[in-house]
Structure formats: C-alpha cells, structure tokens
C-alpha cells in the first residue's frame, strides 16, 4: 500500500516552492506598485511557517537539536548569499568604478562608517544595562555595515528608475558592497581588546594591537583585496580567451559570475581571509573593462538567482530568529528599551553623518538626497553574518560569565536591530508614497465635491492619463502662423478602455487615436477634441550584447553588429 512520506525534506521543498510560486504571481504588483520588498514579505512568510506559528519549517530539527550546528548553518547560508550578492554588485558597477570614484567611497568607508560604529556603540552602551563600552563596540560593529540585499530596494526597480539618479545608485551599490567586508576591523578591534581585558591573549594591549594590524588588516583585509582582484582579472581574461575561440556556450557564459562567487567564497573560507570583501573586489575586477556587464545587460539570469537567494535567506531568518528572547532575555534589556534602541539607531546611526559630509560627495546633489541616503542604510543579512562570526570567536575564549553574557547580548540586540531595519526600511517606501498621494487625492476630492460635481476615484484600469509631446523643433525654426506658440507645450491626453500602446517601436511616432481605437479604447484631448496626437517615442538604445553563441538559433541570435549598436539591441529584444 502507498504510504505518506511527510519528511522534513519534502515539507521544506513544498513550502519553499509553493511560497516562491505564490509570491511570483503578485511579485510585480508588490514590488513595482506597492514598493514592498521581497525581503520583508519573505521574512513574514518565514515567521508564519516557523515553529512558533505553523511549524512547517523546523530549523532546530534539521540540526538534530544542536544550537551550535544551527548557528553554523545560518553563518554559512549568510556567507553564501553575501558572496553571490557582492560579486553581482561588483559586476553591476561601470568600468573602473572603484578607481574613478575612490574619493566619495573613501568618505563613506572612512569617516561615515567610523561615526556609524561609534554612535551605535554609544546608544547600545547607554540603553543596554550591565555592559562595558568595549562590549558595546563589539555589538555596534555587527550592525555598522549597510546590507547589500536590502539596499536593492532603492537601487533597482521602478522607484529607483524614477527617483534615484544613476550616479547615486552606483555609489550606494559600491558603498554597501565595500563596507560589508570592512566590518572585520571594527569587530576584531573590540574583541582583541576584550580578550586582553578578560585575562586572555598574549602581550597585553600591544600584542592585541599587533594582532589587529597584522591578522585583521594584513591577512584578512589586504590579502582578500589582492586575492579578489587577481581572481577577478584572471577570470575575465580566461572568459575572453574562451569566448574568442567559441569554446563557451551561452548558459555557461551567463552563469560565470555566480560560479566565480562560489569559488571565491570556498577558497577564501579555506585560507581564513575575508571572502565577503574578496567577492566584491573580484566582481568589479571581473568587469573592469565593462565587457561582461554590457554583454549580460539584457539577460535575466543574475536577477533571477538574486531573487531566489533573497526569498530563501529571509524565509530562513524569519524561521530561526529568536523571537521569544526579545521578551525574556535573562536581563539583557527589557522590550521597551530594545524598542527605544531600535528607533534611535535607525535615526542616529547614519543619517546625521551622511548629512554632515554630503557636500563632499558629488553624487549627493541635494539636501533631500542626503536625507534619503542617510536614512536608507539598512541592517540585515550582513549583521546576522557578523553576529555569528562574533559567536564563533567567543567560543575560542576561556569560558566565563562575561563571555557568556556578551554572546547573549550580541544575539538579542543584533537580531532585534536587524528585524527593526527590515521592517522599517521595507515599509518606508510604500508609506512614503501613501503619505505623498493621499493628501493630494483627498484635496482633489474635496475641491471637486465643493464645486457641486461628483467625485470619481481615479481607477487606473478605467481612465488613465499620459503626457504627449510633439516633435521638438530646432531653436531657429518658426512655428506655423496657424498654431499658437503655447500649443507646443505638453498636452494631457486621456484614454478609456484597453492598452494605449500595444507594442513599442524602437523610434518614431505613434498616432494615439489610431492605437486607442485599435485596442478597444478612445483617445481624446482635454478639451474634448479627438484629433490625432503624435507621441515621440524616440529613445536612446541601450548597449546590447555582441556575442553570438554556436548553440543559438539564427532566429534568436539575429544579425551580428558592432558593439553597442542599436541593431544588436533590436535583435536581442525580439
């Protein structure tokens, strides 16, 4: 007789696959219309499936009840996600970006990051009872780096395209990628000094500082930079060589950056260097000539892998988070102190320092951009990564009450600050948009009803508005005598019914009236006229890939043209 096999493996596959499928059905609606990040939604899903709720995801059972093994699994998972994310972040940056923009990055990674570390440590020292300032420095260092996973909310998607300049997107990506690996010096400075204070270590404070400069800066940081640069540059040359001889197929070409990340995480892990920083440096060195970035610009494999990792890791974090310890934590801090700490850290950890130095960063041109960049310094996967790095180091110390208490404080405080940041930064954009549109909608409704008219809410599917621009005229060209000068301004055009633009050509003009009629809709001017209105859809074509692989059919590959040409882009788009 058939028997049911309700095992943990089958349950995990069912829950993960079902959730990703369900989220995928409304992913565009959630991310592009409501500006909700997949990180926040997946975190909530992980909480719903955790042992405290539906009990479908049981992390402690997967490690046979071992808390230590569960910590190792979480550390390894976050390492993997950060490694892949940071290679992809380095690949996204323009050619020679770290060389060209080293000055603004130096401001972010030097004074701003140091101020973030010290201010967070002061807040923790003041609100968490019973810890010394050195212990607060250790806890603060875990949440100092900005998270590259959560930063994607403001550098990708419709919100970023409409509100964040490309230069500002690039510097946010570069900062979040570089400062993740540079969290080690801040963390181990406090740990080495604490080890000396607790009677461990060799050579006292001088020995601790020598160990900090030699092991942390020399072996961990500098070695990882050199290793990442050499591996990234060498991988670029090897891929060039293989592609020129037609040895590589399209699938292997696209997945090369992912496999490079796996290689660096594994090899750096074996030698004990900073694999997170090495991955970012390798990604940028790999696309130093911008070749790989442009060739993969129109492909979606890397964003797809990115999405799968984000959903998976935040579901896991929602399931393994010690929610009960926020209420009962053996004297670390009561819940109201943790809430106050979370609010103050979100407000004063980063915002004042970015605002104070923003005039020295050319990518931040306005005060509101400084406030925006200062507020969006999220705490997430990288903080959990450094949390478990700290717990691994504490296990090497001589067991004592101080060591045990510090481990408990780090676990509770870092987890709570990470959850606060995921929730607050995940809801900031939708709440900000709601606060922007709601007063305007209400005032418009009040003004319409006060005039005696009937207020109709704007329903996108029924009535929408677009702005039509007539072809530009040269500065010396005179307008026709029959056309008033003001008619060259933008004119609002409404449509009722189906899609206005069923398919977008590469360039030229579209007759809105003809298109609307052909798609079941009607185009009319604001004055009620139904004259045809021309829309200029001329837009600069993006540089496309020029490589054509042997396994591609002619229909897919299309004609080969010069690099970055419009013909190549059109062939790819079709």
Coordinates of C-alpha atoms in Angstrom, one line a residue:
X1 CA 0.0 0.0 0.0
X2 CA 1.2 3.5 -0.7
X3 CA 2.4 5.4 2.4
X4 CA 2.8 9.0 3.1
X5 CA 6.4 10.3 3.4
X6 CA 5.9 13.5 5.4
X7 CA 9.5 14.2 6.0
X8 CA 11.2 17.5 6.7
X9 CA 12.9 17.5 3.3
X10 CA 9.6 17.1 1.5
X11 CA 7.9 19.7 3.7
X12 CA 10.7 22.3 3.1
X13 CA 10.6 21.8 -0.6
X14 CA 6.8 22.1 -0.7
X15 CA 6.8 25.3 1.5
X16 CA 9.7 27.0 -0.3
X17 CA 8.4 26.1 -3.8
X18 CA 4.9 27.0 -3.0
X19 CA 5.8 30.3 -1.5
X20 CA 8.1 31.4 -4.3
X21 CA 5.3 30.4 -6.8
X22 CA 2.6 32.3 -5.0
X23 CA 4.8 35.4 -4.5
X24 CA 5.8 35.3 -8.1
X25 CA 2.1 35.6 -9.1
X26 CA 1.9 39.0 -7.5
X27 CA 5.6 40.0 -7.4
X28 CA 5.3 42.9 -9.9
X29 CA 2.3 44.2 -8.1
X30 CA 4.0 44.1 -4.7
X31 CA 7.4 45.5 -5.8
X32 CA 6.6 47.9 -8.6
X33 CA 3.1 49.2 -7.5
X34 CA 3.2 48.9 -3.7
X35 CA 7.1 49.2 -3.4
X36 CA 7.1 46.3 -0.9
X37 CA 10.5 44.4 -0.9
X38 CA 10.7 40.7 -1.2
X39 CA 12.9 40.7 1.9
X40 CA 10.1 41.9 4.2
X41 CA 7.4 39.7 2.6
X42 CA 9.7 36.6 2.8
X43 CA 10.6 37.4 6.4
X44 CA 6.9 37.5 7.4
X45 CA 6.4 34.2 5.5
X46 CA 9.3 32.7 7.4
X47 CA 7.7 33.8 10.7
X48 CA 4.3 32.3 9.5
X49 CA 6.0 28.9 8.7
X50 CA 8.3 28.9 11.8
X51 CA 7.9 26.6 14.8
X52 CA 6.2 29.5 16.7
X53 CA 3.4 29.5 14.1
X54 CA 2.5 26.9 11.5
X55 CA 5.6 24.7 12.5
X56 CA 6.3 23.8 8.9
X57 CA 9.9 25.0 8.9
X58 CA 11.8 23.4 11.9
X59 CA 15.4 24.6 11.8
X60 CA 16.4 23.0 15.1
X61 CA 15.2 19.6 13.9
X62 CA 17.3 19.9 10.8
X63 CA 20.4 20.1 13.0
X64 CA 19.3 17.3 15.3
X65 CA 18.6 19.7 18.2
X66 CA 22.1 21.3 18.2
X67 CA 22.0 25.0 18.7
X68 CA 25.7 25.2 17.7
X69 CA 25.1 23.4 14.4
X70 CA 22.2 25.7 13.7
X71 CA 24.4 28.7 14.2
X72 CA 27.0 27.2 11.7
X73 CA 24.2 26.6 9.1
X74 CA 23.0 30.2 9.4
X75 CA 26.5 31.6 9.2
X76 CA 27.2 29.5 6.1
X77 CA 24.0 30.5 4.5
X78 CA 24.5 34.2 5.0
X79 CA 28.1 33.8 3.7
X80 CA 26.9 32.2 0.6
X81 CA 24.2 34.9 0.0
X82 CA 26.5 37.8 0.7
X83 CA 29.3 36.3 -1.6
X84 CA 27.0 35.9 -4.6
X85 CA 25.3 39.3 -3.9
X86 CA 28.6 41.1 -3.7
X87 CA 30.0 39.6 -6.9
X88 CA 26.9 40.7 -8.7
X89 CA 27.1 44.1 -7.1
X90 CA 30.7 44.5 -8.4
X91 CA 29.6 43.4 -11.8
X92 CA 26.8 46.0 -11.9
X93 CA 29.2 48.9 -11.5
X94 CA 30.5 50.7 -14.6
X95 CA 34.0 50.3 -15.9
X96 CA 36.9 51.0 -13.5
X97 CA 34.4 52.4 -11.0
X98 CA 36.5 51.9 -7.8
X99 CA 39.4 53.7 -9.5
X100 CA 37.3 56.6 -10.7
X101 CA 35.2 57.1 -7.7
X102 CA 37.6 56.4 -4.8
X103 CA 37.1 59.8 -3.2
X104 CA 33.4 59.6 -2.4
X105 CA 33.8 55.9 -1.4
X106 CA 36.6 57.0 1.0
X107 CA 34.2 59.4 2.7
X108 CA 31.7 56.6 3.1
X109 CA 34.1 53.9 4.2
X110 CA 36.2 56.2 6.5
X111 CA 34.6 59.0 8.5
X112 CA 31.0 57.9 7.9
X113 CA 31.5 54.3 8.7
X114 CA 33.6 55.1 11.8
X115 CA 30.9 57.5 13.0
X116 CA 28.2 54.9 12.5
X117 CA 30.2 52.4 14.6
X118 CA 30.9 54.8 17.5
X119 CA 27.4 56.3 17.6
X120 CA 25.7 52.9 17.6
X121 CA 28.0 51.7 20.3
X122 CA 27.2 54.7 22.4
X123 CA 23.5 54.1 22.1
X124 CA 23.9 50.4 23.0
X125 CA 26.1 51.3 25.9
X126 CA 23.5 53.8 27.2
X127 CA 20.4 51.6 26.8
X128 CA 21.6 48.1 27.5
X129 CA 22.4 47.7 31.2
X130 CA 25.3 45.9 32.5
X131 CA 27.8 46.1 29.6
X132 CA 31.0 48.0 29.2
X133 CA 31.9 50.3 26.4
X134 CA 34.2 47.8 24.8
X135 CA 31.4 45.2 24.7
X136 CA 29.1 47.9 23.2
X137 CA 31.8 48.5 20.5
X138 CA 31.6 44.8 19.6
X139 CA 27.8 44.8 19.4
X140 CA 27.8 48.0 17.4
X141 CA 30.3 46.7 14.8
X142 CA 27.9 44.0 13.8
X143 CA 25.3 46.5 12.7
X144 CA 27.7 49.0 11.2
X145 CA 27.8 47.7 7.6
X146 CA 24.9 48.5 5.4
X147 CA 23.2 45.5 3.9
X148 CA 23.6 45.0 0.1
X149 CA 20.5 42.8 -0.1
X150 CA 18.1 45.3 1.4
X151 CA 19.8 48.2 -0.4
X152 CA 18.5 46.7 -3.7
X153 CA 15.1 48.2 -2.8
X154 CA 16.4 51.7 -3.6
X155 CA 18.7 50.9 -6.5
X156 CA 16.6 48.6 -8.5
X157 CA 13.0 48.7 -9.9
X158 CA 10.6 51.5 -10.8
X159 CA 11.2 53.6 -7.8
X160 CA 14.9 53.7 -8.4
X161 CA 14.5 54.5 -12.1
X162 CA 12.1 57.4 -11.3
X163 CA 13.6 58.8 -8.2
X164 CA 17.3 57.9 -7.7
X165 CA 19.9 59.2 -10.3
X166 CA 22.1 56.6 -11.8
X167 CA 25.2 58.0 -10.3
X168 CA 23.7 57.9 -6.8
X169 CA 22.6 54.3 -7.4
X170 CA 26.1 53.3 -8.3
X171 CA 27.7 54.9 -5.3
X172 CA 25.1 53.2 -3.0
X173 CA 25.9 49.8 -4.5
X174 CA 29.6 50.4 -4.2
X175 CA 29.4 51.5 -0.6
X176 CA 27.1 48.7 0.5
X177 CA 29.4 46.2 -1.2
X178 CA 32.7 47.5 0.2
X179 CA 31.7 48.2 3.8
X180 CA 30.3 44.7 4.3
X181 CA 33.8 43.3 4.1
X182 CA 35.3 46.2 6.1
X183 CA 33.3 45.3 9.1
X184 CA 36.1 43.0 10.3
X185 CA 38.5 45.7 11.6
X186 CA 35.7 47.3 13.7
X187 CA 34.6 43.9 15.1
X188 CA 38.0 42.5 16.0
X189 CA 39.4 45.6 17.5
X190 CA 36.9 45.3 20.3
X191 CA 37.2 41.5 20.5
X192 CA 41.0 41.6 20.8
X193 CA 40.9 44.3 23.5
X194 CA 38.2 42.4 25.4
X195 CA 40.3 39.3 25.3
X196 CA 43.1 41.2 26.9
X197 CA 40.8 42.7 29.5
X198 CA 39.5 39.3 30.4
X199 CA 42.9 37.8 31.0
X200 CA 43.5 36.2 27.7
X201 CA 45.7 37.0 24.7
X202 CA 49.5 37.4 24.6
X203 CA 51.4 40.6 25.1
X204 CA 48.7 42.8 26.6
X205 CA 47.3 45.7 24.7
X206 CA 50.4 46.0 22.5
X207 CA 50.0 42.4 21.5
X208 CA 46.3 42.9 20.8
X209 CA 47.0 45.9 18.5
X210 CA 49.7 44.0 16.7
X211 CA 47.3 41.1 16.1
X212 CA 44.7 43.6 14.9
X213 CA 47.1 45.2 12.4
X214 CA 48.8 42.0 11.3
X215 CA 46.0 39.5 11.2
X216 CA 42.9 41.6 10.6
X217 CA 44.3 44.3 8.3
X218 CA 47.1 42.4 6.7
X219 CA 45.9 38.8 6.4
X220 CA 42.1 39.4 6.4
X221 CA 41.6 42.7 4.5
X222 CA 44.6 43.3 2.3
X223 CA 45.0 39.6 1.3
X224 CA 41.3 39.5 0.4
X225 CA 41.6 42.6 -1.8
X226 CA 44.7 41.3 -3.6
X227 CA 43.2 37.8 -4.0
X228 CA 39.8 39.1 -5.3
X229 CA 41.5 41.5 -7.8
X230 CA 43.7 38.7 -9.1
X231 CA 40.9 36.1 -9.4
X232 CA 38.5 38.6 -11.0
X233 CA 41.0 39.9 -13.5
X234 CA 42.2 36.4 -14.3
X235 CA 38.6 35.1 -14.8
X236 CA 37.9 38.0 -17.2
X237 CA 41.0 37.1 -19.3
X238 CA 40.1 33.4 -19.3
X239 CA 36.5 34.1 -20.3
X240 CA 37.7 36.4 -23.1
X241 CA 40.0 33.7 -24.4
X242 CA 37.4 31.0 -24.3
X243 CA 34.7 33.2 -26.0
X244 CA 37.1 34.3 -28.8
X245 CA 37.6 30.7 -29.7
X246 CA 34.0 29.8 -29.3
X247 CA 34.7 27.3 -26.5
X248 CA 31.9 28.6 -24.2
X249 CA 28.2 28.3 -24.7
X250 CA 25.6 30.9 -23.7
X251 CA 24.4 29.2 -20.5
X252 CA 28.0 28.8 -19.1
X253 CA 28.8 32.4 -20.1
X254 CA 25.8 33.8 -18.2
X255 CA 26.4 31.7 -15.0
X256 CA 30.1 32.5 -14.9
X257 CA 29.8 35.3 -12.3
X258 CA 27.8 33.0 -10.0
X259 CA 30.4 30.2 -10.2
X260 CA 33.1 32.8 -9.6
X261 CA 31.4 33.8 -6.4
X262 CA 31.1 30.2 -5.2
X263 CA 34.8 29.7 -6.0
X264 CA 35.9 32.7 -4.0
X265 CA 33.7 32.0 -1.0
X266 CA 35.1 28.5 -0.8
X267 CA 38.8 29.3 -1.3
X268 CA 38.8 32.4 1.0
X269 CA 37.0 30.3 3.6
X270 CA 39.7 27.7 3.4
X271 CA 42.5 30.2 3.9
X272 CA 40.6 32.2 6.5
X273 CA 40.6 35.5 4.7
X274 CA 37.7 38.0 4.1
X275 CA 35.6 36.2 1.5
X276 CA 32.9 38.9 1.5
X277 CA 35.3 41.7 0.5
X278 CA 37.1 39.5 -1.9
X279 CA 33.9 38.7 -3.7
X280 CA 33.1 42.4 -4.2
X281 CA 36.6 43.2 -5.4
X282 CA 36.5 40.2 -7.7
X283 CA 33.2 41.3 -9.2
X284 CA 34.5 44.7 -10.0
X285 CA 37.8 43.5 -11.4
X286 CA 35.9 40.9 -13.5
X287 CA 34.0 43.6 -15.3
X288 CA 36.9 46.2 -15.2
X289 CA 36.6 46.7 -19.0
X290 CA 32.8 46.7 -18.8
X291 CA 32.7 43.8 -21.3
X292 CA 30.8 41.3 -19.2
X293 CA 28.4 43.8 -17.8
X294 CA 27.3 45.0 -21.3
X295 CA 27.1 41.5 -22.7
X296 CA 24.7 40.4 -19.9
X297 CA 22.8 43.7 -19.7
X298 CA 19.7 42.2 -21.4
X299 CA 19.7 38.9 -19.6
X300 CA 17.7 38.0 -16.5
X301 CA 19.6 35.0 -15.1
X302 CA 21.5 37.0 -12.5
X303 CA 18.4 38.9 -11.2
X304 CA 16.6 35.5 -11.1
X305 CA 19.4 34.0 -8.9
X306 CA 19.3 37.1 -6.8
X307 CA 15.6 36.9 -6.2
X308 CA 15.7 33.2 -5.3
X309 CA 18.5 33.8 -2.8
X310 CA 16.7 36.8 -1.2
X311 CA 13.5 34.9 -0.8
X312 CA 15.2 31.8 0.7
X313 CA 17.5 33.6 3.1
X314 CA 14.8 35.9 4.6
X315 CA 12.4 33.0 5.0
X316 CA 15.2 31.2 6.9
X317 CA 15.9 34.3 9.0
X318 CA 12.2 34.6 9.8
X319 CA 12.2 31.0 11.0
X320 CA 15.4 31.0 13.0
X321 CA 15.0 34.4 14.7
X322 CA 14.8 34.1 18.5
X323 CA 11.6 36.0 18.8
X324 CA 10.9 34.7 22.4
X325 CA 14.2 36.2 23.6
X326 CA 13.0 39.7 22.8
X327 CA 10.6 39.3 25.7
X328 CA 12.5 37.1 28.0
X329 CA 16.3 37.5 27.6
X330 CA 17.8 36.9 31.1
X331 CA 18.5 40.5 31.9
X332 CA 19.9 41.7 28.6
X333 CA 17.3 44.5 28.2
X334 CA 13.5 44.8 28.6
X335 CA 11.4 45.1 25.5
X336 CA 10.7 48.8 25.8
X337 CA 14.5 49.6 26.0
X338 CA 15.0 47.5 22.8
X339 CA 12.3 49.4 21.0
X340 CA 13.8 52.8 22.0
X341 CA 17.2 51.5 21.0
X342 CA 15.9 50.4 17.6
X343 CA 14.3 53.8 17.0
X344 CA 17.4 55.7 18.0
X345 CA 19.7 53.5 16.0
X346 CA 17.6 54.0 12.8
X347 CA 17.6 57.8 13.3
X348 CA 21.2 58.5 14.5
X349 CA 23.3 55.6 13.3
X350 CA 23.9 57.0 9.8
X351 CA 21.6 60.0 8.9
X352 CA 23.5 62.8 10.8
X353 CA 26.9 61.8 9.4
X354 CA 25.8 61.4 5.8
X355 CA 24.1 64.8 6.1
X356 CA 27.1 66.4 7.6
X357 CA 29.5 65.2 4.9
X358 CA 27.2 65.1 1.8
X359 CA 28.7 68.3 0.3
X360 CA 32.0 66.4 -0.2
X361 CA 30.2 63.6 -2.1
X362 CA 29.4 64.8 -5.7
X363 CA 26.7 62.1 -6.3
X364 CA 24.6 63.7 -3.5
X365 CA 23.5 66.9 -5.1
X366 CA 20.5 68.0 -2.9
X367 CA 19.7 68.0 0.8
X368 CA 16.8 65.6 0.3
X369 CA 19.1 63.2 -1.4
X370 CA 21.4 63.4 1.6
X371 CA 18.5 62.6 3.9
X372 CA 17.4 59.8 1.6
X373 CA 20.9 58.2 1.5
X374 CA 21.4 58.7 5.2
X375 CA 18.2 57.1 6.2
X376 CA 18.5 54.1 3.9
X377 CA 21.4 52.3 5.5
X378 CA 19.6 49.1 6.3
X379 CA 20.8 46.4 8.7
X380 CA 20.1 42.8 7.5
X381 CA 21.9 39.8 6.3
X382 CA 25.4 41.3 6.9
X383 CA 24.5 42.0 10.6
X384 CA 23.5 38.4 11.1
X385 CA 26.7 37.2 9.4
X386 CA 28.9 39.3 11.8
X387 CA 26.7 38.2 14.7
X388 CA 27.7 34.5 14.2
X389 CA 31.3 35.5 13.4
X390 CA 31.3 37.0 16.9
X391 CA 29.8 33.9 18.5
X392 CA 32.4 31.7 16.7
X393 CA 35.2 33.9 18.1
X394 CA 33.8 33.9 21.6
X395 CA 33.9 30.1 21.6
X396 CA 37.7 30.3 21.4
X397 CA 37.9 32.3 24.6
X398 CA 38.2 30.9 28.1
X399 CA 34.6 30.2 29.3
X400 CA 33.4 32.8 31.8
X401 CA 30.3 34.6 32.8
X402 CA 31.4 37.7 30.9
X403 CA 31.9 35.8 27.7
X404 CA 28.5 34.1 28.0
X405 CA 26.8 37.3 28.8
X406 CA 28.3 39.1 25.8
X407 CA 27.3 36.3 23.5
X408 CA 23.7 36.6 24.8
X409 CA 23.7 40.4 24.4
X410 CA 25.1 40.3 20.9
X411 CA 22.5 37.8 19.8
X412 CA 19.5 39.6 21.3
X413 CA 20.5 43.2 20.3
X414 CA 21.7 42.4 16.7
X415 CA 18.7 40.2 15.9
X416 CA 16.3 42.9 17.2
X417 CA 18.0 45.7 15.3
X418 CA 18.1 43.7 12.1
X419 CA 14.4 42.9 12.4
X420 CA 13.6 46.6 13.1
X421 CA 15.6 47.7 10.0
X422 CA 14.0 45.1 7.7
X423 CA 10.5 46.1 8.8
X424 CA 11.1 49.9 8.8
X425 CA 13.1 50.1 5.6
X426 CA 10.7 47.7 3.9
X427 CA 7.7 49.8 4.8
X428 CA 9.3 53.2 4.3
X429 CA 8.7 53.5 0.5
X430 CA 5.1 52.4 0.5
X431 CA 4.2 54.6 3.5
X432 CA 6.1 57.5 1.9
X433 CA 4.2 57.1 -1.3
X434 CA 0.9 56.8 0.6
X435 CA 1.7 60.0 2.5
X436 CA 2.5 61.8 -0.7
X437 CA -0.6 60.7 -2.7
X438 CA -3.2 60.6 0.0
X439 CA -3.4 64.3 0.8
X440 CA -3.5 65.2 -2.9
X441 CA -6.2 62.7 -3.6
X442 CA -8.3 63.9 -0.6
X443 CA -7.8 67.6 -1.5
X444 CA -8.8 66.9 -5.1
X445 CA -11.9 65.0 -4.0
X446 CA -12.9 67.8 -1.6
X447 CA -12.4 70.5 -4.3
X448 CA -14.5 68.6 -6.8
X449 CA -17.3 67.9 -4.4
X450 CA -17.3 71.5 -3.2
X451 CA -18.0 72.6 -6.8
X452 CA -21.1 70.5 -6.9
X453 CA -19.6 67.8 -9.1
X454 CA -19.5 64.1 -8.4
X455 CA -16.2 62.8 -7.1
X456 CA -14.9 59.7 -9.0
X457 CA -11.8 58.0 -7.7
X458 CA -9.1 57.6 -10.2
X459 CA -9.2 54.0 -11.4
X460 CA -6.2 53.1 -13.4
X461 CA -7.9 50.4 -15.5
X462 CA -10.8 52.7 -16.5
X463 CA -9.3 56.1 -17.0
X464 CA -5.6 56.9 -17.2
X465 CA -3.6 59.9 -18.3
X466 CA -0.5 60.3 -20.3
X467 CA 1.6 63.2 -21.4
X468 CA 2.0 63.6 -25.2
X469 CA 5.0 65.5 -26.5
X470 CA 5.0 66.8 -30.1
X471 CA 8.2 66.6 -32.1
X472 CA 10.8 69.1 -31.0
X473 CA 11.6 72.0 -33.2
X474 CA 15.0 73.5 -33.8
X475 CA 15.8 76.7 -32.0
X476 CA 15.8 78.7 -35.2
X477 CA 12.6 77.2 -36.7
X478 CA 9.4 79.3 -36.6
X479 CA 6.1 77.9 -35.6
X480 CA 3.3 77.9 -38.2
X481 CA 1.1 81.0 -38.2
X482 CA -2.0 78.9 -37.7
X483 CA -0.6 77.3 -34.5
X484 CA -0.3 79.4 -31.3
X485 CA 3.0 79.3 -29.6
X486 CA 1.6 77.7 -26.5
X487 CA 0.4 74.7 -28.4
X488 CA 3.9 73.3 -28.3
X489 CA 3.7 72.7 -24.6
X490 CA 2.7 69.3 -23.2
X491 CA -0.9 68.3 -23.6
X492 CA -2.7 65.9 -21.3
X493 CA -4.4 63.0 -23.2
X494 CA -6.9 60.6 -21.6
X495 CA -7.9 57.2 -22.8
X496 CA -10.7 54.9 -21.9
X497 CA -10.6 51.2 -22.4
X498 CA -7.7 48.9 -23.3
X499 CA -4.0 49.5 -23.7
X500 CA -2.8 52.7 -25.3
X501 CA 0.4 51.3 -26.6
X502 CA 0.2 47.6 -27.5
X503 CA 3.7 47.4 -28.7
X504 CA 6.5 50.0 -28.5
X505 CA 8.7 50.6 -31.6
X506 CA 12.3 51.5 -31.4
X507 CA 11.7 55.0 -32.6
X508 CA 9.4 57.3 -34.4
X509 CA 5.9 58.5 -33.7
X510 CA 2.6 56.8 -32.8
X511 CA -0.9 58.1 -33.5
X512 CA -2.6 57.8 -30.2
X513 CA -6.1 57.9 -31.7
X514 CA -5.3 55.1 -34.1
X515 CA -3.7 52.9 -31.4
X516 CA -6.5 53.5 -28.9
X517 CA -9.1 52.7 -31.4
X518 CA -7.3 49.5 -32.4
X519 CA -7.0 48.4 -28.8
X520 CA -10.6 49.0 -27.9
X521 CA -10.1 52.5 -26.4
X522 CA -10.7 56.1 -27.3
X523 CA -8.1 58.9 -27.2
X524 CA -9.3 62.5 -26.7
X525 CA -7.8 65.8 -25.7
X526 CA -8.6 67.6 -22.5
X527 CA -10.8 70.0 -24.5
X528 CA -12.9 67.1 -25.8
X529 CA -11.4 67.1 -29.3
X530 CA -10.5 63.8 -30.8
X531 CA -7.8 65.0 -33.1
X532 CA -4.8 62.7 -33.6
X533 CA -1.9 63.4 -31.3
X534 CA 1.6 62.4 -32.1
X535 CA 3.8 60.8 -29.4
X536 CA 7.6 60.9 -29.9
X537 CA 8.9 57.6 -28.7
X538 CA 12.4 58.2 -29.8
X539 CA 14.8 57.0 -27.1
X540 CA 18.4 56.1 -27.0
X541 CA 19.0 52.4 -27.4
X542 CA 20.9 50.6 -24.7
X543 CA 24.1 48.9 -25.5
X544 CA 23.4 45.2 -26.1
X545 CA 25.4 42.1 -26.2
X546 CA 27.5 41.4 -29.3
X547 CA 28.5 37.7 -28.6
X548 CA 26.6 35.1 -30.6
X549 CA 27.0 31.5 -29.3
X550 CA 27.1 28.5 -31.5
X551 CA 24.1 26.8 -29.8
X552 CA 21.8 29.8 -30.5
X553 CA 19.4 29.5 -33.4
X554 CA 19.5 32.3 -36.1
X555 CA 16.1 33.5 -35.0
X556 CA 17.3 34.1 -31.5
X557 CA 20.8 35.3 -32.3
X558 CA 19.9 37.7 -35.0
X559 CA 22.5 39.6 -37.1
X560 CA 25.8 40.4 -35.6
X561 CA 26.6 44.1 -35.5
X562 CA 29.0 46.4 -33.9
X563 CA 29.3 46.6 -30.1
X564 CA 26.6 48.7 -28.5
X565 CA 24.8 49.3 -31.8
X566 CA 21.0 49.7 -32.0
X567 CA 20.8 46.8 -34.4
X568 CA 22.2 44.4 -31.9
X569 CA 19.8 45.7 -29.2
X570 CA 16.8 45.2 -31.5
X571 CA 17.8 41.7 -32.4
X572 CA 18.1 40.8 -28.7
X573 CA 14.8 42.4 -27.8
X574 CA 13.0 40.4 -30.5

